[in-house]
PDB file of C-alpha atoms in Angstrom:
ATOM      1  CA  MET A1263       2.873  11.362 -12.257  1.00 87.00           C
ATOM      2  CA  THR A1264      -0.509  10.109 -13.503  1.00 94.00           C
ATOM      3  CA  PRO A1265      -2.866   8.529 -11.104  1.00 91.00           C
ATOM      4  CA  ALA A1266      -2.131   5.159 -12.436  1.00 94.00           C
ATOM      5  CA  GLY A1267       1.682   5.793 -11.862  1.00 95.00           C
ATOM      6  CA  GLU A1268       0.776   6.774  -8.286  1.00 96.00           C
ATOM      7  CA  MET A1269      -1.257   3.637  -7.643  1.00 96.00           C
ATOM      8  CA  ARG A1270       1.421   1.398  -9.038  1.00 97.00           C
ATOM      9  CA  ALA A1271       4.290   3.395  -6.894  1.00 97.00           C
ATOM     10  CA  ALA A1272       2.311   2.714  -3.804  1.00 97.00           C
ATOM     11  CA  LEU A1273       1.985  -0.850  -4.668  1.00 97.00           C
ATOM     12  CA  HIS A1274       5.534  -1.207  -5.074  1.00 97.00           C
ATOM     13  CA  ALA A1275       6.379   0.752  -2.038  1.00 97.00           C
ATOM     14  CA  GLY A1276       4.112  -1.499   0.034  1.00 97.00           C
ATOM     15  CA  ARG A1277       5.773  -4.774  -1.366  1.00 96.00           C
ATOM     16  CA  ARG A1278       9.139  -3.323  -0.865  1.00 97.00           C
ATOM     17  CA  ALA A1279       8.474  -2.443   2.839  1.00 96.00           C
ATOM     18  CA  ALA A1280       7.112  -6.028   3.217  1.00 94.00           C
ATOM     19  CA  GLU A1281      10.116  -7.682   1.522  1.00 94.00           C
ATOM     20  CA  THR A1282      12.470  -5.745   3.606  1.00 94.00           C
ATOM     21  CA  GLY A1283      10.837  -6.460   6.935  1.00 91.00           C
ATOM     22  CA  GLN A1284       9.688  -3.010   7.608  1.00 93.00           C
ATOM     23  CA  PRO A1285       6.564  -2.846   9.983  1.00 92.00           C
ATOM     24  CA  PRO A1286       3.288  -2.298   8.272  1.00 90.00           C
ATOM     25  CA  ALA A1287       3.166   1.385   8.690  1.00 94.00           C
ATOM     26  CA  ASN A1288       1.208   2.542   5.923  1.00 96.00           C
ATOM     27  CA  PRO A1289       2.321   6.189   4.834  1.00 96.00           C
ATOM     28  CA  TYR A1290      -1.265   6.804   3.298  1.00 97.00           C
ATOM     29  CA  SER A1291      -4.528   7.179   5.464  1.00 96.00           C
ATOM     30  CA  GLY A1292      -7.288   4.942   4.669  1.00 94.00           C
ATOM     31  CA  THR A1293      -9.708   7.125   6.477  1.00 95.00           C
ATOM     32  CA  ALA A1294      -8.850  10.456   4.485  1.00 95.00           C
ATOM     33  CA  GLY A1295     -11.589  12.569   2.982  1.00 95.00           C
ATOM     34  CA  ASP A1296      -9.816  12.356  -0.179  1.00 95.00           C
ATOM     35  CA  ALA A1297     -10.437   9.424  -2.497  1.00 95.00           C
ATOM     36  CA  ARG A1298      -7.107   9.455  -3.930  1.00 96.00           C
ATOM     37  CA  GLU A1299      -5.369   9.229  -0.553  1.00 96.00           C
ATOM     38  CA  ARG A1300      -7.840   6.243   0.361  1.00 97.00           C
ATOM     39  CA  MET A1301      -6.909   4.472  -2.921  1.00 97.00           C
ATOM     40  CA  LEU A1302      -3.252   4.889  -2.412  1.00 97.00           C
ATOM     41  CA  ALA A1303      -3.605   3.653   1.091  1.00 97.00           C
ATOM     42  CA  ARG A1304      -5.375   0.577  -0.300  1.00 97.00           C
ATOM     43  CA  MET A1305      -2.892  -0.070  -2.881  1.00 97.00           C
ATOM     44  CA  TRP A1306       0.040   0.201  -0.249  1.00 97.00           C
ATOM     45  CA  ARG A1307      -1.847  -2.383   1.713  1.00 96.00           C
ATOM     46  CA  ILE A1308      -2.253  -4.859  -1.321  1.00 96.00           C
ATOM     47  CA  GLY A1309       1.574  -4.604  -2.100  1.00 96.00           C
ATOM     48  CA  TYR A1310       2.443  -5.256   1.448  1.00 94.00           C
ATOM     49  CA  ARG A1311       0.219  -8.111   1.651  1.00 92.00           C
ATOM     50  CA  ALA A1312       1.815  -9.477  -1.379  1.00 93.00           C
ATOM     51  CA  GLY A1313       5.129  -9.169  -0.173  1.00 92.00           C
ATOM     52  CA  ASN A1314       4.532 -10.438   3.316  1.00 85.00           C
ATOM     53  CA  PRO A1315       4.558 -14.156   3.911  1.00 77.00           C
ATOM     54  CA  VAL A1316       2.293 -13.819   7.168  1.00 72.00           C
ATOM     55  CA  ARG A1317      -1.344 -12.915   6.539  1.00 66.00           C
ATOM     56  CA  LEU A1318      -2.519  -9.446   7.906  1.00 58.00           C
ATOM     57  CA  GLU A1319      -6.043  -8.550   8.499  1.00 65.00           C
ATOM     58  CA  ASP A1320      -7.600  -5.255   7.081  1.00 59.00           C
TER      59      ASP A1320
END
């Protein structure tokens, strides 16, 4: 999968998690040493925020 595809998948996974009522348990680490992992964590959070009617703080 391309990096852009991975980011889109993380975004959609976060949104799907919020829309199905799952807790905000991000499967990616926002504090990882790897920039790719941090970006996936950010994309997942953006997706979760988009699908969640309740505002979450970062």
